[in-house]
PDB file of C-alpha atoms in Angstrom:
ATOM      1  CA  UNK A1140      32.062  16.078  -9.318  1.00  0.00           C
ATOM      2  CA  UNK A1141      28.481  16.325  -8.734  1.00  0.00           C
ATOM      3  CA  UNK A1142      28.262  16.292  -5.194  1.00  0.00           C
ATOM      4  CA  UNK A1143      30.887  18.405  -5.149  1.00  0.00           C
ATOM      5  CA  UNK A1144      28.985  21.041  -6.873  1.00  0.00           C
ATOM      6  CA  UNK A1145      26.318  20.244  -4.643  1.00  0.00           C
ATOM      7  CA  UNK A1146      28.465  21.597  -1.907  1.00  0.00           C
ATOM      8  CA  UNK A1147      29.338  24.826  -3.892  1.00  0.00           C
ATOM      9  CA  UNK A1148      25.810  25.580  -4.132  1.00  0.00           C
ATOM     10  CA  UNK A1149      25.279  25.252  -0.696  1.00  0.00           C
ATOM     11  CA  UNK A1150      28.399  27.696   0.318  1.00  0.00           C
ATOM     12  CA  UNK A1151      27.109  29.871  -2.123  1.00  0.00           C
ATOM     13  CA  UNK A1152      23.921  30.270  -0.085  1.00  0.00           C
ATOM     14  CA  UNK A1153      25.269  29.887   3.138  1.00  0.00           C
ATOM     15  CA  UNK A1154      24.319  27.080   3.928  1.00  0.00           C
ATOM     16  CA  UNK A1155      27.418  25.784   4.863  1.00  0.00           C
ATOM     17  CA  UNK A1156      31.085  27.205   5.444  1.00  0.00           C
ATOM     18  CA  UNK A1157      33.295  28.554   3.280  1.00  0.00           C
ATOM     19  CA  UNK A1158      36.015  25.297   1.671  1.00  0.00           C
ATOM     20  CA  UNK A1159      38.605  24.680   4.264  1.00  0.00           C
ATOM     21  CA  UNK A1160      36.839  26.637   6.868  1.00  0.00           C
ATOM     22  CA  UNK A1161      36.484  25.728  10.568  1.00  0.00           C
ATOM     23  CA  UNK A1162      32.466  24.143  10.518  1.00  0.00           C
ATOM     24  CA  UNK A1163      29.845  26.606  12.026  1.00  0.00           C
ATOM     25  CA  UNK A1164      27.120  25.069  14.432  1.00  0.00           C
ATOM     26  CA  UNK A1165      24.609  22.911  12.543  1.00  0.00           C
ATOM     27  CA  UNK A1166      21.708  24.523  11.661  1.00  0.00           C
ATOM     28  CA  UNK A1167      19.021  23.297  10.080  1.00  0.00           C
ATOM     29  CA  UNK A1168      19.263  22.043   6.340  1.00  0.00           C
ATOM     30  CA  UNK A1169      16.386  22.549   4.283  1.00  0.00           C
ATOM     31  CA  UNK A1170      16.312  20.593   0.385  1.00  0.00           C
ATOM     32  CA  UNK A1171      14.013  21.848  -1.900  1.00  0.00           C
ATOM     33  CA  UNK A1172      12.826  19.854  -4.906  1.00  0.00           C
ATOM     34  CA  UNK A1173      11.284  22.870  -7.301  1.00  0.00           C
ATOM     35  CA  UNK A1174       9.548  20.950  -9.863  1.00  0.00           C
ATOM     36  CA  UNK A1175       5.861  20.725 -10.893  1.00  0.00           C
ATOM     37  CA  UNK A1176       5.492  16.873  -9.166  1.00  0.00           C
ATOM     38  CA  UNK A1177       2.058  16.746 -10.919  1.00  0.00           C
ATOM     39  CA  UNK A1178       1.396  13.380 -10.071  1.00  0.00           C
ATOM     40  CA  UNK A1179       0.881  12.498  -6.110  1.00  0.00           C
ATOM     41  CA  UNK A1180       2.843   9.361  -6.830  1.00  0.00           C
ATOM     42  CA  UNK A1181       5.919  11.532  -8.064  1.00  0.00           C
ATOM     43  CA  UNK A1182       5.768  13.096  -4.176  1.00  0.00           C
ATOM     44  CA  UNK A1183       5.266   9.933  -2.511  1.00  0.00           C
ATOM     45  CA  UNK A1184       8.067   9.227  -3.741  1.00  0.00           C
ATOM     46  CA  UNK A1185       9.959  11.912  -1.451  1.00  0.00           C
ATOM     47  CA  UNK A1186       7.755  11.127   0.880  1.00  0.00           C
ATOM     48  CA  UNK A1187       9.448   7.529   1.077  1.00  0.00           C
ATOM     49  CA  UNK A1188      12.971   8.723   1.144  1.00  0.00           C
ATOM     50  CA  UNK A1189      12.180  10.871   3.831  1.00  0.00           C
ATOM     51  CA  UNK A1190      10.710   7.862   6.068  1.00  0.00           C
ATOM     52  CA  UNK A1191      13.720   5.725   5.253  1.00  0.00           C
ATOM     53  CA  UNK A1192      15.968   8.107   6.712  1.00  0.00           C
ATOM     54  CA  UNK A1193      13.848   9.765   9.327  1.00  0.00           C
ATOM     55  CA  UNK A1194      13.924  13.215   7.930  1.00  0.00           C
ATOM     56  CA  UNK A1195      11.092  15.879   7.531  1.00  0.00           C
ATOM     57  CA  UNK A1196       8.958  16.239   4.757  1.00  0.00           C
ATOM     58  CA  UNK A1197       6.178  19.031   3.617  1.00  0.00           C
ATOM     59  CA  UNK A1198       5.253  20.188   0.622  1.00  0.00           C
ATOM     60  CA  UNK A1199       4.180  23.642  -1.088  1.00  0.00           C
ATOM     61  CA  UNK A1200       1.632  23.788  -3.904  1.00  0.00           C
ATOM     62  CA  UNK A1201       1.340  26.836  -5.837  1.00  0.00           C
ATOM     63  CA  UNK A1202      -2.394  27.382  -7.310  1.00  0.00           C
ATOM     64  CA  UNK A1203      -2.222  29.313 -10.168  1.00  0.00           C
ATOM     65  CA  UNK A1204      -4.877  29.895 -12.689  1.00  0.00           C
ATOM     66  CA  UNK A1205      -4.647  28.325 -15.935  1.00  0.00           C
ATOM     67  CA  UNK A1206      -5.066  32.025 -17.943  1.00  0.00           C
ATOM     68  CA  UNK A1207      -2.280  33.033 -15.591  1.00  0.00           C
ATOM     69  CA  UNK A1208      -0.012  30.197 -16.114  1.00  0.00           C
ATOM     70  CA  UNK A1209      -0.549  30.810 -20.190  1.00  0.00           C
ATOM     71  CA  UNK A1210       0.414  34.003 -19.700  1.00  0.00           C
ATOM     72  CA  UNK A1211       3.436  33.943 -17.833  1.00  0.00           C
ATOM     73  CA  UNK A1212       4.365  30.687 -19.772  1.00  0.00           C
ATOM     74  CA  UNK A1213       4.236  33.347 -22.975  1.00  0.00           C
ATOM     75  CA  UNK A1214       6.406  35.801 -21.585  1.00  0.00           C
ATOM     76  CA  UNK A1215       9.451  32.911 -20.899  1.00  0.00           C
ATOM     77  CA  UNK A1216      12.263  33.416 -23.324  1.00  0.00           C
ATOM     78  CA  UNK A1217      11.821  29.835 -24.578  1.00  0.00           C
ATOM     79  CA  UNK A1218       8.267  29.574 -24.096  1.00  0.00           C
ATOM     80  CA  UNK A1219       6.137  25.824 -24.004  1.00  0.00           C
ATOM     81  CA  UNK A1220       3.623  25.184 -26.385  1.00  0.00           C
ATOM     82  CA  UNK A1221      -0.201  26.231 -24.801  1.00  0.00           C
ATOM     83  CA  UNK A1222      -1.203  22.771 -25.198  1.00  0.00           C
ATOM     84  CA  UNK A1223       1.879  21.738 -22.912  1.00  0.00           C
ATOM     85  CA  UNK A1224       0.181  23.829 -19.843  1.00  0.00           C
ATOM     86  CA  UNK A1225      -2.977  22.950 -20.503  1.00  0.00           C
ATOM     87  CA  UNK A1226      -2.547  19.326 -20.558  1.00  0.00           C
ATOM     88  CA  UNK A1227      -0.561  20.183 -16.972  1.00  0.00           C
ATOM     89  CA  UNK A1228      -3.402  21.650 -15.730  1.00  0.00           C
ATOM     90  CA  UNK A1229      -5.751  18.580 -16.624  1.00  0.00           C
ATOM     91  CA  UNK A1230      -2.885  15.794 -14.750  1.00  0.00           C
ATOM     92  CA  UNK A1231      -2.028  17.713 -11.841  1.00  0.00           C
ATOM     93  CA  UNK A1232      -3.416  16.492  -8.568  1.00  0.00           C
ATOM     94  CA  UNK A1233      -2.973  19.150  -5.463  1.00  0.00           C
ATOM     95  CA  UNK A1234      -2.404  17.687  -1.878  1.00  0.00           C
ATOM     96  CA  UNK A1235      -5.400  15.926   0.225  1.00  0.00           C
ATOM     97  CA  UNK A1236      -4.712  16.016   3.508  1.00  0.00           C
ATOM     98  CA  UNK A1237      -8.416  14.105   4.263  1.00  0.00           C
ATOM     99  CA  UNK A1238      -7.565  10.943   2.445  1.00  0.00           C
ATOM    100  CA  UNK A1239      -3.856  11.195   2.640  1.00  0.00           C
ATOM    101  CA  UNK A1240      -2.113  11.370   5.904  1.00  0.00           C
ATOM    102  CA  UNK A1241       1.216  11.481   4.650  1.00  0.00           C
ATOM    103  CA  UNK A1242       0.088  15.305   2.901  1.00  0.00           C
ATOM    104  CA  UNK A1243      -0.914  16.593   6.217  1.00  0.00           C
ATOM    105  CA  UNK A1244       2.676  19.179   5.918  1.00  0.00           C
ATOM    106  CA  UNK A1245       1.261  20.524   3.310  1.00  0.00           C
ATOM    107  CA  UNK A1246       0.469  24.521   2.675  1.00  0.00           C
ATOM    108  CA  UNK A1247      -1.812  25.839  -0.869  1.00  0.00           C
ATOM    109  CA  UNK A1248      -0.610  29.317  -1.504  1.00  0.00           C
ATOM    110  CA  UNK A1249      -2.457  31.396  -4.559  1.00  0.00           C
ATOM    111  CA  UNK A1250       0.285  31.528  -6.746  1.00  0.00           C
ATOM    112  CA  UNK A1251      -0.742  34.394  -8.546  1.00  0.00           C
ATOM    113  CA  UNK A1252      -0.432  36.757  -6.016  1.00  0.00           C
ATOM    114  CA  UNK A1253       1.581  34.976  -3.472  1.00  0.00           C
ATOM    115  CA  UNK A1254       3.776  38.489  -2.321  1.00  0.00           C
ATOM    116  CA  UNK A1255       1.669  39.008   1.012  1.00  0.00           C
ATOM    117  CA  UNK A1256       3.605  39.191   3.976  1.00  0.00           C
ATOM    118  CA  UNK A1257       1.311  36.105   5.459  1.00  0.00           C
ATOM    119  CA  UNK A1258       2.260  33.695   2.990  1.00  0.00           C
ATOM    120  CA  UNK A1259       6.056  34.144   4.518  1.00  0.00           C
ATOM    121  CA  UNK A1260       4.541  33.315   7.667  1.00  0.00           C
ATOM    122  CA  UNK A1261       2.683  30.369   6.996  1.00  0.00           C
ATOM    123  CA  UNK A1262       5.794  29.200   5.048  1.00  0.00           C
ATOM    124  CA  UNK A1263       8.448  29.535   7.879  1.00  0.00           C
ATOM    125  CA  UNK A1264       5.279  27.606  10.284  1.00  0.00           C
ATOM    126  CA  UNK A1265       4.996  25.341   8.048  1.00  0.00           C
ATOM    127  CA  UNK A1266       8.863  24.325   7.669  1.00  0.00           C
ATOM    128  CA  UNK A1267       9.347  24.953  11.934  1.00  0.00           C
ATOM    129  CA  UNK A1268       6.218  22.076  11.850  1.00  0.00           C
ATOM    130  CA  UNK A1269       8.120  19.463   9.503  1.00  0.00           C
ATOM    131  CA  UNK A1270      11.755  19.741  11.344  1.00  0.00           C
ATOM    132  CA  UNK A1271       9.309  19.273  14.786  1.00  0.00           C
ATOM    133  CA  UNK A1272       8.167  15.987  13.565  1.00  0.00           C
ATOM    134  CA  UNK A1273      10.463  13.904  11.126  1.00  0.00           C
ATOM    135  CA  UNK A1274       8.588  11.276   9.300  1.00  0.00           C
ATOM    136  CA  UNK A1275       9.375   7.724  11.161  1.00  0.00           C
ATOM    137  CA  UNK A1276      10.121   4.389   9.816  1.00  0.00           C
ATOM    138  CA  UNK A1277       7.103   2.523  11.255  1.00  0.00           C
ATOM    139  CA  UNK A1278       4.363   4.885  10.225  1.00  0.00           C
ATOM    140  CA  UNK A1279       2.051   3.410   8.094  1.00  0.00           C
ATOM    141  CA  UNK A1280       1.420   3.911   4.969  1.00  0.00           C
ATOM    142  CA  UNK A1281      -2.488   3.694   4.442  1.00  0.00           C
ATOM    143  CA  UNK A1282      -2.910   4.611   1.001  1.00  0.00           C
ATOM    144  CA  UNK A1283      -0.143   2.265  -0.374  1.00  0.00           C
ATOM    145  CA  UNK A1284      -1.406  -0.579   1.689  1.00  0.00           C
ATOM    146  CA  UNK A1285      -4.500  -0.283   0.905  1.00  0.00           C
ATOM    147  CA  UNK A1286      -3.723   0.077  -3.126  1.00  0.00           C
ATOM    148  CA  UNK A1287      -1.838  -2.963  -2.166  1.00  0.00           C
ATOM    149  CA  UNK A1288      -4.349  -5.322  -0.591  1.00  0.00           C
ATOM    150  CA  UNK A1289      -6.625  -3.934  -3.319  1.00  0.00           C
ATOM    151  CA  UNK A1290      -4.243  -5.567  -6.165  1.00  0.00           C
ATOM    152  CA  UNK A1291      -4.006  -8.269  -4.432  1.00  0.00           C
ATOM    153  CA  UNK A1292      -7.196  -8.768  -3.987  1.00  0.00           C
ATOM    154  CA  UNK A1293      -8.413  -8.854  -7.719  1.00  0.00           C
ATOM    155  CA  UNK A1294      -5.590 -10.880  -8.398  1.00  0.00           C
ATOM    156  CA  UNK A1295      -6.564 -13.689  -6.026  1.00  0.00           C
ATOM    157  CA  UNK A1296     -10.546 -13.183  -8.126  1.00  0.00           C
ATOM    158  CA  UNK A1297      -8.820 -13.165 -11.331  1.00  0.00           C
ATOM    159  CA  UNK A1298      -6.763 -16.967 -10.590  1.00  0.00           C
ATOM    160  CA  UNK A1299      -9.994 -17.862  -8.694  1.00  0.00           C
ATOM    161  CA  UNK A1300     -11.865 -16.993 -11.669  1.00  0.00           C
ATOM    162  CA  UNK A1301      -9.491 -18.719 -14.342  1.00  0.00           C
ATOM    163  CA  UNK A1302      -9.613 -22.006 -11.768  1.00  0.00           C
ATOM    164  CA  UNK A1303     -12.970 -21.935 -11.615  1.00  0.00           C
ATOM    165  CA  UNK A1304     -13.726 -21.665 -15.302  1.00  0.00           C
ATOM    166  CA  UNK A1305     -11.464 -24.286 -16.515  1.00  0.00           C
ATOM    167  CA  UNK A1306     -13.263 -26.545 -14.006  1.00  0.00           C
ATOM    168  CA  UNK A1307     -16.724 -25.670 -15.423  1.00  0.00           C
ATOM    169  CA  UNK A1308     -15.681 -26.662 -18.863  1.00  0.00           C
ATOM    170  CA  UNK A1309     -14.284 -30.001 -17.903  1.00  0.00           C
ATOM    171  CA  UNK A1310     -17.211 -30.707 -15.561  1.00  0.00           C
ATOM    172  CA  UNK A1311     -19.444 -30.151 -18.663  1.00  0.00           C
ATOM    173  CA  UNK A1312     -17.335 -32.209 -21.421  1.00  0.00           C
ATOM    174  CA  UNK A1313     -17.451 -34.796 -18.480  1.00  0.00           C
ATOM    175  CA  UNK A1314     -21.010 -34.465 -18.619  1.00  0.00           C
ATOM    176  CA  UNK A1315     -21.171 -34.512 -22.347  1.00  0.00           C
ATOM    177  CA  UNK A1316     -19.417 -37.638 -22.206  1.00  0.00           C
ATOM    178  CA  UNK A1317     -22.068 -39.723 -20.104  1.00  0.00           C
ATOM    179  CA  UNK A1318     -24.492 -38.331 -22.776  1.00  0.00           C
ATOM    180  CA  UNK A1319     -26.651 -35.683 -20.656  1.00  0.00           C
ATOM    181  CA  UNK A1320     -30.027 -34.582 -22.752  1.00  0.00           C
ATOM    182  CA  UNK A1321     -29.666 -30.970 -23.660  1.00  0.00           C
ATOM    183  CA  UNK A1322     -32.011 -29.524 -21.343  1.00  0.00           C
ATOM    184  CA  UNK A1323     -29.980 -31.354 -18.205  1.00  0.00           C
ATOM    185  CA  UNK A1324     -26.886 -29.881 -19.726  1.00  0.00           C
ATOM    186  CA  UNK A1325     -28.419 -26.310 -19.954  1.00  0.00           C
ATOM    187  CA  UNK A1326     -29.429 -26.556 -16.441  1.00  0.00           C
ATOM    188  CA  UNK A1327     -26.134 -27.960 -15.182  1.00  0.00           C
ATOM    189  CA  UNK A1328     -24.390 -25.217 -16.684  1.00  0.00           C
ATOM    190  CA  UNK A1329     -26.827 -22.757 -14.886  1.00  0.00           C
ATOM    191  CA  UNK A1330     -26.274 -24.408 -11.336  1.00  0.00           C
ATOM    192  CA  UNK A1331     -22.089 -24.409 -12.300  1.00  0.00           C
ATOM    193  CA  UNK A1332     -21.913 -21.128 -13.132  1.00  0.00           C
ATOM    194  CA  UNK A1333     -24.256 -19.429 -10.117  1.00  0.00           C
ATOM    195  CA  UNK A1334     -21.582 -21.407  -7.885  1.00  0.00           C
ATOM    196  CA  UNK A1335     -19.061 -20.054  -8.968  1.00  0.00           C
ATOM    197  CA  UNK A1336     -20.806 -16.666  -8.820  1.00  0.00           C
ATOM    198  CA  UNK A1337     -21.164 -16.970  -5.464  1.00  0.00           C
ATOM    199  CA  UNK A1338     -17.784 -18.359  -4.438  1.00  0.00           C
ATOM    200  CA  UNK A1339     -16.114 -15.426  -6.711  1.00  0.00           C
ATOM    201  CA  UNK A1340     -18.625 -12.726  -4.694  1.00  0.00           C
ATOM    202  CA  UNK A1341     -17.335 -14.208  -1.042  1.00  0.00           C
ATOM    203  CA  UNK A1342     -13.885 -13.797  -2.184  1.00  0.00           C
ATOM    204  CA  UNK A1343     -14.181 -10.267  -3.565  1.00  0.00           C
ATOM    205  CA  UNK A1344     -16.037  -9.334  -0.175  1.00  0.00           C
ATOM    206  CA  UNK A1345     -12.874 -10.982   1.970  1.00  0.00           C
ATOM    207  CA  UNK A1346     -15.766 -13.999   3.497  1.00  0.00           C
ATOM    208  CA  UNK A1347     -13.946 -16.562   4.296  1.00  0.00           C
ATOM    209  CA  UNK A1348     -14.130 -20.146   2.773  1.00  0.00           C
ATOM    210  CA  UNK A1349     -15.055 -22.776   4.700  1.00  0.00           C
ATOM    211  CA  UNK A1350     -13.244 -25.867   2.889  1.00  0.00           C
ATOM    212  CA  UNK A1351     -12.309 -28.750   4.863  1.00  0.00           C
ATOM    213  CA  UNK A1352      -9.506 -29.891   2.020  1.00  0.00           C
ATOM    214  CA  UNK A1353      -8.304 -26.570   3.006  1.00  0.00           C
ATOM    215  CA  UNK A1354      -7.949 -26.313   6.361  1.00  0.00           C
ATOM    216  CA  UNK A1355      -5.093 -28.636   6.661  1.00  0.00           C
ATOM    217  CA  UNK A1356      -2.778 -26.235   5.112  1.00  0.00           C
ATOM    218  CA  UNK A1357      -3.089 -23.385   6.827  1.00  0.00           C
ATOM    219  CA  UNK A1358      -0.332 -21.306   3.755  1.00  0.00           C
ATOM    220  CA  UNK A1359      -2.981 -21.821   1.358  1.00  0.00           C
ATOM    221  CA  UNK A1360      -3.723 -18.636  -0.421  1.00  0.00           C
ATOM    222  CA  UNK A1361      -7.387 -17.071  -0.720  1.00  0.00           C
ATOM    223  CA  UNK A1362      -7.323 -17.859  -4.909  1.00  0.00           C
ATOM    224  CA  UNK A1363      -6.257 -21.531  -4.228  1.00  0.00           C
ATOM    225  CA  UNK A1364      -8.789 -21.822  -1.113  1.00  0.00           C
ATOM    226  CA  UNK A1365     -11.626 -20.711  -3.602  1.00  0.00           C
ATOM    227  CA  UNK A1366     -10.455 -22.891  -6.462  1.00  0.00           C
ATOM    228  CA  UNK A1367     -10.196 -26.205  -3.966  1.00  0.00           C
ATOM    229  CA  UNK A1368     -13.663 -25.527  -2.347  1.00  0.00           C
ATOM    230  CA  UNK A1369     -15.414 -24.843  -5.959  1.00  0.00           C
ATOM    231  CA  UNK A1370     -14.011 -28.128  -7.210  1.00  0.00           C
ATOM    232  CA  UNK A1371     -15.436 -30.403  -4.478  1.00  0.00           C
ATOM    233  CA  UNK A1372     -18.676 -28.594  -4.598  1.00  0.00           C
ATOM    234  CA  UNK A1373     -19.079 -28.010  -8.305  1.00  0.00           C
ATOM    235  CA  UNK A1374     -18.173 -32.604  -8.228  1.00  0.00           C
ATOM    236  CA  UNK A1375     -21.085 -33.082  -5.914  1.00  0.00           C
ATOM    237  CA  UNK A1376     -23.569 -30.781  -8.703  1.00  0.00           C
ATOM    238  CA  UNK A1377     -21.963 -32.900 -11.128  1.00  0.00           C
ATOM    239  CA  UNK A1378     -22.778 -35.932  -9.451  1.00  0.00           C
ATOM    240  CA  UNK A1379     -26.141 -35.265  -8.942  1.00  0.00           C
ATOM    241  CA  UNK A1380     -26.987 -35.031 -12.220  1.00  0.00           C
ATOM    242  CA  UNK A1381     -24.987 -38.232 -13.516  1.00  0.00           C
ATOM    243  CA  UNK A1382     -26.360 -40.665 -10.734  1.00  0.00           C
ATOM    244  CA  UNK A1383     -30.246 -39.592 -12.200  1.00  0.00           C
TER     245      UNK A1383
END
């Protein structure tokens, strides 16, 4: 039933023929998603369906002034709380073409006056643009890989991190055990933890670890890689100061 109101809506505009009618050329068909999409995540989202099926996309933002959006928000029949727009205002994040390639189909108009003859113009380029180059499948998406690698990154320092910490502690109860002075323990502790400093600092900056345990398994991941080379390292530190 929905999709078959869909279709009504879309005889209704011409868009396509009449019910039971013989089917007019193609033409182009043009869906238009009229909401606010204040967050660019809520576009990407678009964005995506569009790759997966090799359509166009392009977007249009209207930039209205917050007085002017209070104002025509007050003259609505069923009108939103102020605070409502305002806090719209604050969230909403317009297109960036620089650090977003996906964006680049992507036209500002001035919303409060946006009647001018040009802005039909640019419109209508803007649309004959998209059609002229569908979004493919294997372009890349920069921003989302990059938010990706980022994760992934500080989750490899955070389990390198926990690793590393939990050998720390057992390398100093081991030390504790073989009855260290206090001032060898202090400095132990000192030497441990600017080790692990430096091994957390070469993974955040993507160095790689050189860690002969390691090299044999060529799956392991950057966290465990870390974790293995601190170990033998941090035992050697630990042995120094046992064998005095």
């Amino acid at each position: 039933p929905a999709w078959e109101r869909v279709l009504a809506c879309c005889r209704g505009q011409g868009l396509l023929p009449p019910a039971g009618s013989r089917p007019a050329a193609p033409g182009p068909l043009y869906l238009i998603l009229d909401d606010n999409f204040y967050y660019r995540s809520m576009r990407h989202e678009v964005f995506r369906l569009a790759r997966t099926y090799s359509l166009s996309f392009c977007q249009i933002f209207l930039e209205c002034p917050l007085e002017c959006c209070l104002q025509r928000n007050r003259l609505r029949s069923h009108p939103l709380p102020d605070q409502t727009i305002q806090l719209m205002a604050r969230k909403i994040e317009m297109p960036d073409v620089k650090k977003n390639a996906w964006e680049r189909n992507s036209l500002i108009l001035k919303s409060s006056n946006c009647t001018e003859e040009k802005y039909v113009t640019q419109i209508i380029n803007l649309l004959a643009t998209a059609l002229e180059n569908p979004v493919k499948q294997t372009e890349e998406d920069t921003e989302q890989k990059e938010a990706d690698r980022a994760a992934c990154a500080a989750s490899s320092v955070h389990q390198a991190d926990q690793g590393c910490r939990h050998m720390v502690s057992q390398a100093m109860k081991d030390a504790r055990d073989k009855n260290l002075l206090p001032h060898e323990l202090k400095s132990l502790a000192q030497e441990l933890n600017t080790l692990k400093a430096r091994f957390l600092e070469d993974l955040r900056q993507g160095n790689h670890v050189e860690n002969p345990i390691c090299t044999q398994n060529q799956y392991s991941d950057p966290a465990t890689s870390v974790i293995s080379a601190f170990q033998h390292e941090a035992a050697n530190v630990v042995n120094k100061y046992i064998s005095k």
